[in-house]
mmCIF file of C-alpha atoms and ligand atoms in Angstrom:
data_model
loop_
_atom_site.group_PDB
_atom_site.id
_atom_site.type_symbol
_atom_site.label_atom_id
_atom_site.label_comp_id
_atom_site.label_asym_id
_atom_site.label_seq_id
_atom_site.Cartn_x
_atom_site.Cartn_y
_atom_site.Cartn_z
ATOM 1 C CA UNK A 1304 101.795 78.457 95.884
ATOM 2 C CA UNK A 1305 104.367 79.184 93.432
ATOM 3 C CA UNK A 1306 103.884 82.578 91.709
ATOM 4 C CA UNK A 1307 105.739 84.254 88.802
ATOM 5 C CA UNK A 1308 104.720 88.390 88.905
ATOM 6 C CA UNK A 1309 105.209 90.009 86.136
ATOM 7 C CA UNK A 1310 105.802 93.720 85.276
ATOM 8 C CA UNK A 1311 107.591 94.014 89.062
ATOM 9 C CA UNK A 1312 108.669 97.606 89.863
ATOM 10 C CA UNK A 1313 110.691 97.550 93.250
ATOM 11 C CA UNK A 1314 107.499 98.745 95.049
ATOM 12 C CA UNK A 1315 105.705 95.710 94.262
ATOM 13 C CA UNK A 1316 108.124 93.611 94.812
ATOM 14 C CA UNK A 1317 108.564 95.583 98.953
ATOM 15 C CA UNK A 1318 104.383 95.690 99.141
ATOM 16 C CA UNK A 1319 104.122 91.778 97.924
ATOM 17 C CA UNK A 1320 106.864 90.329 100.182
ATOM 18 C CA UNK A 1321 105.427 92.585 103.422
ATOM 19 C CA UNK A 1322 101.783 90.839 102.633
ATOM 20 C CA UNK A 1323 103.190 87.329 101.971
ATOM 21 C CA UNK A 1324 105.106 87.474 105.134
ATOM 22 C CA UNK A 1325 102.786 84.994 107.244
ATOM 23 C CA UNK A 1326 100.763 83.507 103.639
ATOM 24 C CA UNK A 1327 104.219 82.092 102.628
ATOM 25 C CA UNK A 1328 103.841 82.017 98.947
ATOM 26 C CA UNK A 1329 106.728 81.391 96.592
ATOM 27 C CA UNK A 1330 106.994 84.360 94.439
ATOM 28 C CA UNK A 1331 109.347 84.919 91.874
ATOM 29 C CA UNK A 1332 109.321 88.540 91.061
ATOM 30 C CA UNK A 1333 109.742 89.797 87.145
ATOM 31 C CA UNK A 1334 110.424 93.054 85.480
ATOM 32 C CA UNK A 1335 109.320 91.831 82.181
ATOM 33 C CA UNK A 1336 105.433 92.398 80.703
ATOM 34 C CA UNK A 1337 103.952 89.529 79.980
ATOM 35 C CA UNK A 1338 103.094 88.661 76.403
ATOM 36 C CA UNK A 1339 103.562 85.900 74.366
ATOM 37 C CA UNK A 1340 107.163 86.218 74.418
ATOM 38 C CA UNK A 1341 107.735 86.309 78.314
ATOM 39 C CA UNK A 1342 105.210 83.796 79.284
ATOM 40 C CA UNK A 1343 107.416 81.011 79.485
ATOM 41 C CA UNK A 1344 108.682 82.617 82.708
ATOM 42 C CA UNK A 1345 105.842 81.176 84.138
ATOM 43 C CA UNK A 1346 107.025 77.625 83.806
ATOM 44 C CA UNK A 1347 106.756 75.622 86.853
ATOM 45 C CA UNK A 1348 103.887 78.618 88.317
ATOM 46 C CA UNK A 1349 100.619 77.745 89.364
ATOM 47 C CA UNK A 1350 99.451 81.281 89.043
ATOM 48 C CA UNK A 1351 100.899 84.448 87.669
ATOM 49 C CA UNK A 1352 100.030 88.019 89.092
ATOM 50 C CA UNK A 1353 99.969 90.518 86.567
ATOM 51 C CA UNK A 1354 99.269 94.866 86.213
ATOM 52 C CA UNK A 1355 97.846 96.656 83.645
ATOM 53 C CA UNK A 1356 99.753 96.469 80.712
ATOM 54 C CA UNK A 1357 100.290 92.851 80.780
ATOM 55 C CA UNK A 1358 98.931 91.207 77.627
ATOM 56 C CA UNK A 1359 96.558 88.423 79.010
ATOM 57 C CA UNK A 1360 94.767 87.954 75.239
ATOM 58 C CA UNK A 1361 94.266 84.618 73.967
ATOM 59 C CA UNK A 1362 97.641 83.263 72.798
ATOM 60 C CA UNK A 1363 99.116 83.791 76.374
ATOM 61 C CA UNK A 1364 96.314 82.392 78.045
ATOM 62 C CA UNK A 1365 96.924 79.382 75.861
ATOM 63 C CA UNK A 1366 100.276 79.201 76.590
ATOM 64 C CA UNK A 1367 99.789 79.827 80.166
ATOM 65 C CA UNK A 1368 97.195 77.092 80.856
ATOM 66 C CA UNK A 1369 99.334 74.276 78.660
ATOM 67 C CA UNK A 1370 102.261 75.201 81.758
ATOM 68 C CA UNK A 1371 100.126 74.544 84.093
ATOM 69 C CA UNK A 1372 98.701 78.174 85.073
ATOM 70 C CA UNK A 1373 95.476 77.765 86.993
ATOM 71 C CA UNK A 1374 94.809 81.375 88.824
ATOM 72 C CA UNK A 1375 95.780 84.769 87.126
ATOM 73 C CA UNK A 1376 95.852 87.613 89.528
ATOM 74 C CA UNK A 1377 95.673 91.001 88.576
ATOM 75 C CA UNK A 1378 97.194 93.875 91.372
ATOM 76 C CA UNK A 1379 94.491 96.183 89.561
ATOM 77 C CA UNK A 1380 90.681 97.112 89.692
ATOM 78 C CA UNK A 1381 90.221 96.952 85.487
ATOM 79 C CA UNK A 1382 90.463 93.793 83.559
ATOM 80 C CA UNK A 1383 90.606 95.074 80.077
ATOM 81 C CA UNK A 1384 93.496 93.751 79.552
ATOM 82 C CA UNK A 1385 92.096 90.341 79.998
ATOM 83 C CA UNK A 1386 90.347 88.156 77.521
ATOM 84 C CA UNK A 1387 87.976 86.472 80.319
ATOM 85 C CA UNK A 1388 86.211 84.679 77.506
ATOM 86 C CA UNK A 1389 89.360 82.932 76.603
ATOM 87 C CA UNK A 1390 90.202 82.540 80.455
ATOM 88 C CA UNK A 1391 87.130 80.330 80.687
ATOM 89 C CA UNK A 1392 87.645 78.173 77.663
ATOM 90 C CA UNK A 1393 91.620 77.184 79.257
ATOM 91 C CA UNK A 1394 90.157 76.691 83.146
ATOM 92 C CA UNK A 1395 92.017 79.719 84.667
ATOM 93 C CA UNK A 1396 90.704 81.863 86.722
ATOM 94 C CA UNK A 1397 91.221 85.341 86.840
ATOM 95 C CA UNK A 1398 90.535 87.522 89.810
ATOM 96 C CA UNK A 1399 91.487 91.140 90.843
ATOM 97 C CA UNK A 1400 91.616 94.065 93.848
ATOM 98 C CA UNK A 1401 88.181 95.101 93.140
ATOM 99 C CA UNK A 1402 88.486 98.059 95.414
ATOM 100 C CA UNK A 1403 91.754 98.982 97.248
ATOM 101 C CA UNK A 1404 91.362 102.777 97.397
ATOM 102 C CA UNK A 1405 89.325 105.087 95.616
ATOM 103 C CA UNK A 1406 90.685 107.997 97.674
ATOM 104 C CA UNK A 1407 93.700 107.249 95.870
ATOM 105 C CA UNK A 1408 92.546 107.724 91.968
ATOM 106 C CA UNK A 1409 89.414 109.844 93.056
ATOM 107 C CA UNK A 1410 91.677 112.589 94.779
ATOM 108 C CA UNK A 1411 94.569 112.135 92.250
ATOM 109 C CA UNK A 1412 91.980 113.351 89.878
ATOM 110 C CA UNK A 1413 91.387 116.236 91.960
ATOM 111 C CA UNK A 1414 94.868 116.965 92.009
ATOM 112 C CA UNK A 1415 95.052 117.192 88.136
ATOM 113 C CA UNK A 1416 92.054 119.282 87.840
ATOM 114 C CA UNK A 1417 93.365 121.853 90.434
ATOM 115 C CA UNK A 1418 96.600 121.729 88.753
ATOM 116 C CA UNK A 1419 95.219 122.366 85.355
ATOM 117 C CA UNK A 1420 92.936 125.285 87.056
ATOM 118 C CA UNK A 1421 95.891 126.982 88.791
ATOM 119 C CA UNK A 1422 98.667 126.192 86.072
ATOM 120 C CA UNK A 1423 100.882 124.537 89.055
ATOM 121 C CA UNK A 1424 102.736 123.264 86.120
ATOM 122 C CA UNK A 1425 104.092 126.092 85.105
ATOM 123 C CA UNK A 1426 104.170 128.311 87.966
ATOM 124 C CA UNK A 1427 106.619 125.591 89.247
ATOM 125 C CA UNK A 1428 108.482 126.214 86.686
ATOM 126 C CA UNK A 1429 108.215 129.995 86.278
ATOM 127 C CA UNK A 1430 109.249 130.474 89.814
ATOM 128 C CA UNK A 1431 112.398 128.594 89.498
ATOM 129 C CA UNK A 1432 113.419 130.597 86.242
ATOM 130 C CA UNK A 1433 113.131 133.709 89.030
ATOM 131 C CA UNK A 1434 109.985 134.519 86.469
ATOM 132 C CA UNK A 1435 107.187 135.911 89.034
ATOM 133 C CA UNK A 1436 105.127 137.221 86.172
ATOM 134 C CA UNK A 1437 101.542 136.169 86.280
ATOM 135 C CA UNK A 1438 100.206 136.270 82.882
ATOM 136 C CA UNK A 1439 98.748 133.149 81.516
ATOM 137 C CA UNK A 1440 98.424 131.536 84.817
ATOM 138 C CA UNK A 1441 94.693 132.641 85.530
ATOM 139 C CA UNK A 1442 92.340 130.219 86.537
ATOM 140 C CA UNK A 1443 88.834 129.997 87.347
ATOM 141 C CA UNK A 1444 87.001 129.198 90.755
ATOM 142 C CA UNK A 1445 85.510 126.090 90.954
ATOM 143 C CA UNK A 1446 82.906 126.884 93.447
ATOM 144 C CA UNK A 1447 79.510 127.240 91.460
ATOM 145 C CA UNK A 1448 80.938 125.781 87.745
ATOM 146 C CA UNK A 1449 79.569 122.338 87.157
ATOM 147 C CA UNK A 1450 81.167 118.963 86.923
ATOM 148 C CA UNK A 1451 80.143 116.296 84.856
ATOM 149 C CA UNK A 1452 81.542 112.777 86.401
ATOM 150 C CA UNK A 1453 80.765 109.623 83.933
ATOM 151 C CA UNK A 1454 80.778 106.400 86.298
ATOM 152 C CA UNK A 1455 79.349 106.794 89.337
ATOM 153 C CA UNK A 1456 81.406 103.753 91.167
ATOM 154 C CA UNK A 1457 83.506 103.389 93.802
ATOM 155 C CA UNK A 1458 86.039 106.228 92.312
ATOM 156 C CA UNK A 1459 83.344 108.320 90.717
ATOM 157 C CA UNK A 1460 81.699 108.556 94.089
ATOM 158 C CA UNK A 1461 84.409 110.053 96.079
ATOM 159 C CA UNK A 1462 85.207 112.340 93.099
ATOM 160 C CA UNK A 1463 81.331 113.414 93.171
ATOM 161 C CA UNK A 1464 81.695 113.917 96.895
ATOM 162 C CA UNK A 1465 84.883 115.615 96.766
ATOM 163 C CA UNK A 1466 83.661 118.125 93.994
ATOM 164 C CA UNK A 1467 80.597 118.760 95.899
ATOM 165 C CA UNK A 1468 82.485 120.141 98.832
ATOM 166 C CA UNK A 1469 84.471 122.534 96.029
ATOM 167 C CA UNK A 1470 80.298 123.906 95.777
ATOM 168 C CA UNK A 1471 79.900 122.350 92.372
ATOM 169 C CA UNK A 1472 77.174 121.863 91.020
ATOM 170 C CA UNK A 1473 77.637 117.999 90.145
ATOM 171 C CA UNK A 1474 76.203 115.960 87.474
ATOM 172 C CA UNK A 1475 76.394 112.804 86.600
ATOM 173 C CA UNK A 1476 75.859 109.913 83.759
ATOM 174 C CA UNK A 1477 75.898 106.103 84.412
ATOM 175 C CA UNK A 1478 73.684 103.134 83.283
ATOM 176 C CA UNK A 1479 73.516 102.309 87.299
ATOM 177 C CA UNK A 1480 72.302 105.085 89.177
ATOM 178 C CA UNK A 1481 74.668 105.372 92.890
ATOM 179 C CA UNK A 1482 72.147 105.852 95.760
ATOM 180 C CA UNK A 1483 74.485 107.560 97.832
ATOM 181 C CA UNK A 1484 75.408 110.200 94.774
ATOM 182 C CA UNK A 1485 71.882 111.087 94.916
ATOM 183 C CA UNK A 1486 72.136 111.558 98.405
ATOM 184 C CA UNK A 1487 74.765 113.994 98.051
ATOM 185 C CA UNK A 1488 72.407 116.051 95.496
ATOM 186 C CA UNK A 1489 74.628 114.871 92.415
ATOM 187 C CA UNK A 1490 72.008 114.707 89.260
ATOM 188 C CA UNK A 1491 72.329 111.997 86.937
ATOM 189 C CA UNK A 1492 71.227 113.267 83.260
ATOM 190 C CA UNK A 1493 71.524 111.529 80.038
ATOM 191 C CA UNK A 1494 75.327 111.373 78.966
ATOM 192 C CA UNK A 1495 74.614 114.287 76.061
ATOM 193 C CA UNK A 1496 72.963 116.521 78.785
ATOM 194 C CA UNK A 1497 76.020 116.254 81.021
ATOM 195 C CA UNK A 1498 78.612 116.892 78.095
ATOM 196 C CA UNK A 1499 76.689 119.951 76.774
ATOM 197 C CA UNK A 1500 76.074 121.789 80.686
ATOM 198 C CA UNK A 1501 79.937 120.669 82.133
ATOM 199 C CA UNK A 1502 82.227 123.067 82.382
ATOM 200 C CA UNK A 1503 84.394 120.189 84.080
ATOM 201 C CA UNK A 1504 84.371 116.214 82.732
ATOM 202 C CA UNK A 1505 85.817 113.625 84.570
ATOM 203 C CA UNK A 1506 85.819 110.030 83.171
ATOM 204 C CA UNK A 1507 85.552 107.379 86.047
ATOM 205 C CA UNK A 1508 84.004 104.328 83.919
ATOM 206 C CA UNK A 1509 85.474 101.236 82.740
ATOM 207 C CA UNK A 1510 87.181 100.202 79.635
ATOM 208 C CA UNK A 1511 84.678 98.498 77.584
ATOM 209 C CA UNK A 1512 83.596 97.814 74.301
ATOM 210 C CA UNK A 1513 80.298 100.271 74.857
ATOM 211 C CA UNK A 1514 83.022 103.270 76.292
ATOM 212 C CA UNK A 1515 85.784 102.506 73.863
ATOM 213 C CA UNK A 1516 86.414 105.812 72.292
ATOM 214 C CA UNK A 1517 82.989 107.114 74.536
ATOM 215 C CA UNK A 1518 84.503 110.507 74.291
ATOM 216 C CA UNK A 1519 84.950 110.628 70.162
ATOM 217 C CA UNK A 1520 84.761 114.036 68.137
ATOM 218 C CA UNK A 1521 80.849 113.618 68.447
ATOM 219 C CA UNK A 1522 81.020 113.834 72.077
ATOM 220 C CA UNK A 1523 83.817 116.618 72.229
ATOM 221 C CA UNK A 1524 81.185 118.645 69.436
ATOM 222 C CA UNK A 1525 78.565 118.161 72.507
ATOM 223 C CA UNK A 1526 80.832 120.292 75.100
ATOM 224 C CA UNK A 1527 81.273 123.899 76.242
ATOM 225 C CA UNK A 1528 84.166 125.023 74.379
ATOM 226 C CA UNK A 1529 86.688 125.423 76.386
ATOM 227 C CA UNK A 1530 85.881 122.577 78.448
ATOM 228 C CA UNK A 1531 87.861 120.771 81.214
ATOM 229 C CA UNK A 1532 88.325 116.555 80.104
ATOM 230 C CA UNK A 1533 89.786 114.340 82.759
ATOM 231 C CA UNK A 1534 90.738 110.563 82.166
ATOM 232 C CA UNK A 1535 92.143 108.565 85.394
ATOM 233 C CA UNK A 1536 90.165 105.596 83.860
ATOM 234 C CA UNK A 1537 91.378 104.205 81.271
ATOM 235 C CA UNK A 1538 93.262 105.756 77.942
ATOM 236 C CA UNK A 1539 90.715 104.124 74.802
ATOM 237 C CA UNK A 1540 87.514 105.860 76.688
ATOM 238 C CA UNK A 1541 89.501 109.463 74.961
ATOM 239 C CA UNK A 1542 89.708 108.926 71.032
ATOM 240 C CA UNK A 1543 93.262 110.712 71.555
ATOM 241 C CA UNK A 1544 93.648 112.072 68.027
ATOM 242 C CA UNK A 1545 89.741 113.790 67.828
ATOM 243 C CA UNK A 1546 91.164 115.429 71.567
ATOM 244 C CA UNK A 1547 94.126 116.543 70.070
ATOM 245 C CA UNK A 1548 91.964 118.479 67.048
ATOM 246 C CA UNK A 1549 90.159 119.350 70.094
ATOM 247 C CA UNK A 1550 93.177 120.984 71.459
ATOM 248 C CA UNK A 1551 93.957 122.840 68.557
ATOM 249 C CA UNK A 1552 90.582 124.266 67.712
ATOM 250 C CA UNK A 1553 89.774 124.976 71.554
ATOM 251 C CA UNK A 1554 86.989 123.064 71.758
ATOM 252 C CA UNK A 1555 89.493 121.659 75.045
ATOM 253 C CA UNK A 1556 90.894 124.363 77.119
ATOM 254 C CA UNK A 1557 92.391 122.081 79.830
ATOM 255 C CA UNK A 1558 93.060 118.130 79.376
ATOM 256 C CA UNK A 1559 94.738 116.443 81.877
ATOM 257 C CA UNK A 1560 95.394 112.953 81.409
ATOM 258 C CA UNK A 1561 96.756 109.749 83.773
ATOM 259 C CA UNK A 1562 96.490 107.166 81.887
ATOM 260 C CA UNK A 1563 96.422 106.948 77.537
ATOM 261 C CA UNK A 1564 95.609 104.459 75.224
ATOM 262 C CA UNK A 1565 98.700 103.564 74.136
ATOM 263 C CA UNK A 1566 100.369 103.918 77.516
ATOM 264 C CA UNK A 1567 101.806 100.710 77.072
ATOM 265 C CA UNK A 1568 104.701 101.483 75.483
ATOM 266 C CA UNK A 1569 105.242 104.294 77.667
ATOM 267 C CA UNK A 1570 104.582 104.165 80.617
ATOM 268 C CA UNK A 1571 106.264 102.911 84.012
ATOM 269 C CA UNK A 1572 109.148 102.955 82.202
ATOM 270 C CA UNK A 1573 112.327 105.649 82.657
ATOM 271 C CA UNK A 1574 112.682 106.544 78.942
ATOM 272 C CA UNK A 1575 114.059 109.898 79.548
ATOM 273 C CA UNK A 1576 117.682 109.024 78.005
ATOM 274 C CA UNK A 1577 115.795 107.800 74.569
ATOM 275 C CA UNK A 1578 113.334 109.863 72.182
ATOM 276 C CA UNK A 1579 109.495 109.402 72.244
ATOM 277 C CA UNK A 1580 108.240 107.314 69.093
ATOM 278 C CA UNK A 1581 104.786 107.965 69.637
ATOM 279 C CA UNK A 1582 104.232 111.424 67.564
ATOM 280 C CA UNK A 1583 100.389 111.129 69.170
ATOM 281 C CA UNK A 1584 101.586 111.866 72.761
ATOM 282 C CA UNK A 1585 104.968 113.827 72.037
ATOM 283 C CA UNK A 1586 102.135 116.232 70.187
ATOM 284 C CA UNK A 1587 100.535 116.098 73.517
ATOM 285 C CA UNK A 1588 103.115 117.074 75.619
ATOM 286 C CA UNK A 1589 103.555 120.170 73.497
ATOM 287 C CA UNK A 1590 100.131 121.974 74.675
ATOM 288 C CA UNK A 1591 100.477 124.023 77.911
ATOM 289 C CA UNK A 1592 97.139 123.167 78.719
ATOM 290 C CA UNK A 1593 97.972 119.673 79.186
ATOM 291 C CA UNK A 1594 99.386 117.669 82.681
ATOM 292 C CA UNK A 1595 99.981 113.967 81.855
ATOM 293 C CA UNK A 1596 100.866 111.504 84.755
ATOM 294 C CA UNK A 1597 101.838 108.133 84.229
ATOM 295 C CA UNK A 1598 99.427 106.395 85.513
ATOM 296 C CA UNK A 1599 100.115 107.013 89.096
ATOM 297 C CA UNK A 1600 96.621 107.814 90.264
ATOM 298 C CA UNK A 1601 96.278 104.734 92.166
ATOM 299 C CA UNK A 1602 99.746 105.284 93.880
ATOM 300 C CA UNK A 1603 99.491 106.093 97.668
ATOM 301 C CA UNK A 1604 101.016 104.139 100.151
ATOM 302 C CA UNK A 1605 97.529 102.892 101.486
ATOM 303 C CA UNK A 1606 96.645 101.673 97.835
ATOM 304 C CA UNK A 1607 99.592 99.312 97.469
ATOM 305 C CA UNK A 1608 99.187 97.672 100.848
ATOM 306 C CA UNK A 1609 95.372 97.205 100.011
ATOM 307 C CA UNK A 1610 96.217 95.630 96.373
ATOM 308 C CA UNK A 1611 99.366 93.994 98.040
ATOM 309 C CA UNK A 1612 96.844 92.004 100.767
ATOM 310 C CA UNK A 1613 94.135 91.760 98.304
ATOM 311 C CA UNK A 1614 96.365 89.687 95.782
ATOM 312 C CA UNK A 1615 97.654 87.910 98.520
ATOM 313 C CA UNK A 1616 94.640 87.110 99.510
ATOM 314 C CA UNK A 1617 93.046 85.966 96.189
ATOM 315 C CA UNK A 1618 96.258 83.128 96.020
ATOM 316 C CA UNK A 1619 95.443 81.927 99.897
ATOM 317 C CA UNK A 1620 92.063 81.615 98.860
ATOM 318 C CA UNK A 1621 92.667 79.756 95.204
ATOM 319 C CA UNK A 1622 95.079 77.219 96.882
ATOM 320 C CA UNK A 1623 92.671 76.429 100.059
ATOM 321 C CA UNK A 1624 89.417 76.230 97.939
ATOM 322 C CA UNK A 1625 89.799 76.774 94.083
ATOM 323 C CA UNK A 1626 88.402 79.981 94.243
ATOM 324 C CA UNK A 1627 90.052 83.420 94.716
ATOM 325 C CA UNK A 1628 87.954 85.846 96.720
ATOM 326 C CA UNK A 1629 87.680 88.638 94.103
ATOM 327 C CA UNK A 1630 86.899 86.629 90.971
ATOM 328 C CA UNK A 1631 85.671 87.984 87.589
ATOM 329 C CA UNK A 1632 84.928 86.009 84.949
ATOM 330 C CA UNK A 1633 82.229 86.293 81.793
ATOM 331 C CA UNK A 1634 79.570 84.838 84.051
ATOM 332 C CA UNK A 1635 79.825 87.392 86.511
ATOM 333 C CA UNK A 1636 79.711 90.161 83.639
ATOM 334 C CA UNK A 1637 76.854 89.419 82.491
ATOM 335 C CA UNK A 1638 75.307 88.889 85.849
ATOM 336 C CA UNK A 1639 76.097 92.391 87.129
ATOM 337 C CA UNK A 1640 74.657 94.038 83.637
ATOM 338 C CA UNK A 1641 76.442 94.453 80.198
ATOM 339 C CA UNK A 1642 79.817 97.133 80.828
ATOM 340 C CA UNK A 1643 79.749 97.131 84.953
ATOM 341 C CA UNK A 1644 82.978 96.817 86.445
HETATM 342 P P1 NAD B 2614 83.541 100.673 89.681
HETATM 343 O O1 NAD B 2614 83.216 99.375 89.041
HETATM 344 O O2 NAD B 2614 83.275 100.833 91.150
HETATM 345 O O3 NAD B 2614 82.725 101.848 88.927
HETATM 346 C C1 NAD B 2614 82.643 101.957 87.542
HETATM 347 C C2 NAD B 2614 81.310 102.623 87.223
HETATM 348 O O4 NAD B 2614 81.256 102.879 85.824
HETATM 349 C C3 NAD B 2614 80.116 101.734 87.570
HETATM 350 O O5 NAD B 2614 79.195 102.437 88.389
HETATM 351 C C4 NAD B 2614 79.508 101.406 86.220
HETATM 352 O O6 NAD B 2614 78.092 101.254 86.246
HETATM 353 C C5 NAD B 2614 79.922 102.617 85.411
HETATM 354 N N1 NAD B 2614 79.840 102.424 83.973
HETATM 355 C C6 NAD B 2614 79.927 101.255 83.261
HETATM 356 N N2 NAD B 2614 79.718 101.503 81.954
HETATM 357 C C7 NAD B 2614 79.506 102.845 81.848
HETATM 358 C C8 NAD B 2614 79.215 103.705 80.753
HETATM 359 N N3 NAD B 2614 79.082 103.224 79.513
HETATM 360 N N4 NAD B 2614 79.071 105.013 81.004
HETATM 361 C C9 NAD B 2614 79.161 105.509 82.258
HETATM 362 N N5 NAD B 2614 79.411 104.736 83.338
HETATM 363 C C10 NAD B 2614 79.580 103.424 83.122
HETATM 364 O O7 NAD B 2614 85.050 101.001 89.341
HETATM 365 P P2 NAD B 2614 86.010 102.033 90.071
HETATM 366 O O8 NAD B 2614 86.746 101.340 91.157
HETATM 367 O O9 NAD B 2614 85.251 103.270 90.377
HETATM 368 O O10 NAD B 2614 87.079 102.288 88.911
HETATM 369 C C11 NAD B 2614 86.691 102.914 87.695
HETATM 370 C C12 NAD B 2614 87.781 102.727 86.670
HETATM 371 O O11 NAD B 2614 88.915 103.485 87.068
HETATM 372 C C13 NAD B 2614 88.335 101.279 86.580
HETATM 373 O O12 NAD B 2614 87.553 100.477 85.711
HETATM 374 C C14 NAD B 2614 89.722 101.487 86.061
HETATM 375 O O13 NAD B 2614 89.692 101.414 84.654
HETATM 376 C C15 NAD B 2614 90.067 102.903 86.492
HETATM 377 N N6 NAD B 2614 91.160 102.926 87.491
HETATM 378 C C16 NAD B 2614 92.241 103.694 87.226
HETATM 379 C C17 NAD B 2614 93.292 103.756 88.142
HETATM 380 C C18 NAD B 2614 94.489 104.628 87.912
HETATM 381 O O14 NAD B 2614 95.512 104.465 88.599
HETATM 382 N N7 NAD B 2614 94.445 105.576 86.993
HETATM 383 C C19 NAD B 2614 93.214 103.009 89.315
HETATM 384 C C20 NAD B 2614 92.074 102.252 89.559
HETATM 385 C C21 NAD B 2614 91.044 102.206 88.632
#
């Protein structure tokens, strides 16, 4: 099948070819986004494999279908970026790497956290400088503080399990209890409950319309001040400017951040010889208290050969049979409950 990826970083384009090697697609490899203005690369494609920035809204969809675009494949777990309703109404289908490793998000979380804790950020730094002083670096144990994890799913689990070993106490809030959370003595309380006991909060739910913005000023009123707030989700589930009041009033006393909601722009690009435009997340960058990562939570080497094969797979299957294994669509939405991923 002839492919046209889009928003190819040279890792992609290594993990892609090594999983095609015996499939045999024809991939043409892209470092442009797609939008409305870069779709017409996809001329001549029957499907086009996209990440998470790609703009799959209407228009493109429209434009995609009239080339001929029957399959969109997304290297990515979320779908937010894709108007399924839209993907229905043109006959494409749209499928995804539903799981490819949650050790890979779930323990760069961990890794944020711990750096926030310990102030690795600037001890790094400090230490370079020949500055061995320790003020401002204190941190707090973790053992016996509690954790409030939001989505319980694949990645939510392994955070739960992982933050359970730390011996905290672990709470937890989603509309579909996880049996083997429970298991693990994780307590799922009402979504208030777990923002007003957390001394931790770490966001593992999709990008919906009922978690757009689920962590607004209300919410951050709810929490102990001084709270820990963790987002390797997605960016919109953080109303950035109400954290950033946060920040200043120290209602927040650690945020650490991998992904943002206008990452777009930003992100998985090398912009360091230009300035930042976006006064929202240069503000950001000026709190010591904050560690941003560019979305990179999902990067490990097992991750990209999972999503690699997993795309792969998805075009094998649309070309043998019509269907992709890992299919999403408005259907199966609403099948799986209102908001599940
Ligand atoms: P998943 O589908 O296994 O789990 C998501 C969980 O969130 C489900 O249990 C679901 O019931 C729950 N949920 C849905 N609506 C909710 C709500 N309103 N409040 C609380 N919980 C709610 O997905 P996953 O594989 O665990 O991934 C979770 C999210 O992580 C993805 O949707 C994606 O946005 C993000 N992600 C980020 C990266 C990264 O590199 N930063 C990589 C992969 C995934």
């Amino acid at each position: 099948m002839h492919v046209t990826v889009f928003s190819t970083k040279p890792y992609d384009r290594r993990f892609l070819e090594e999983a095609n090697a015996t499939a045999g697609h024809f991939l043409s490899f892209h470092e442009a986004r797609l939008s409305t203005t870069t779709c017409s690369l996809a001329n001549g494609a029957g499907a086009v494999c996209v990440f998470v920035n790609d703009e799959v809204n209407a228009d493109v969809l429209a434009d995609l279908a009239a080339m001929g675009v029957k399959l969109v494949v997304l290297r990515a777990a979320g779908f937010n970026n894709v108007d399924l309703e839209a993907a229905r109404r043109e006959s494409i289908i749209v499928a995804r790497v539903p799981a490819y490793s949650p050790h890979a998000v779930a323990e760069h979380t961990i890794a944020l956290i711990l750096s926030l804790n310990r102030n690795i950020h600037r001890a790094y730094n400090r230490v370079r400088e020949g500055n061995f002083a320790l003020d401002g670096l204190l941190g707090f144990d973790l053992a016996g503080k509690t954790a409030g994890v939001v989505g319980t799913g694949k990645i939510g689990e392994v955070v739960c399990r992982i933050l359970t070993g730390f011996g905290c106490t672990v709470l937890a809030y989603d509309p579909q209890l996880n049996p083997v959370c429970e298991q693990m003595g994780v307590r799922y309380v009402p979504l208030e409950e777990l923002l007003a006991l957390s001394d931790i909060v770490s966001l593992h739910c999709p990008l919906t319309p009922a978690t757009h913005h689920l962590i607004d000023a209300q919410a951050l009123g709810r929490m102990k001040r001084g709270v820990m707030l963790v987002n390797t989700s997605r960016g919109a589930v953080i109303d950035t400017r109400a954290a950033l009041r946060g920040l200043k009033d120290g209602t927040i006393g650690h945020l650490g951040l991998d992904v943002y909601e206008e990452e777009a722009d930003l992100f998985f690009e090398d912009l360091s010889q230009r300035f930042i435009g976006d006064d929202v997340f240069a503000r950001l960058l000026t709190f010591p208290n904050v560690l941003i990562t560019g979305h990179q939570a999902f990067f490990t080497r097992e991750a990209l050969t999972n999503i690699a094969e997993a795309t792969i797979s998805n075009i094998t299957s649309f070309e043998r049979t019509g269907h992709a294994v890992h299919e999403v669509s408005v259907e199966k939405i609403a099948a799986r409950g209102q908001g599940k991923s």
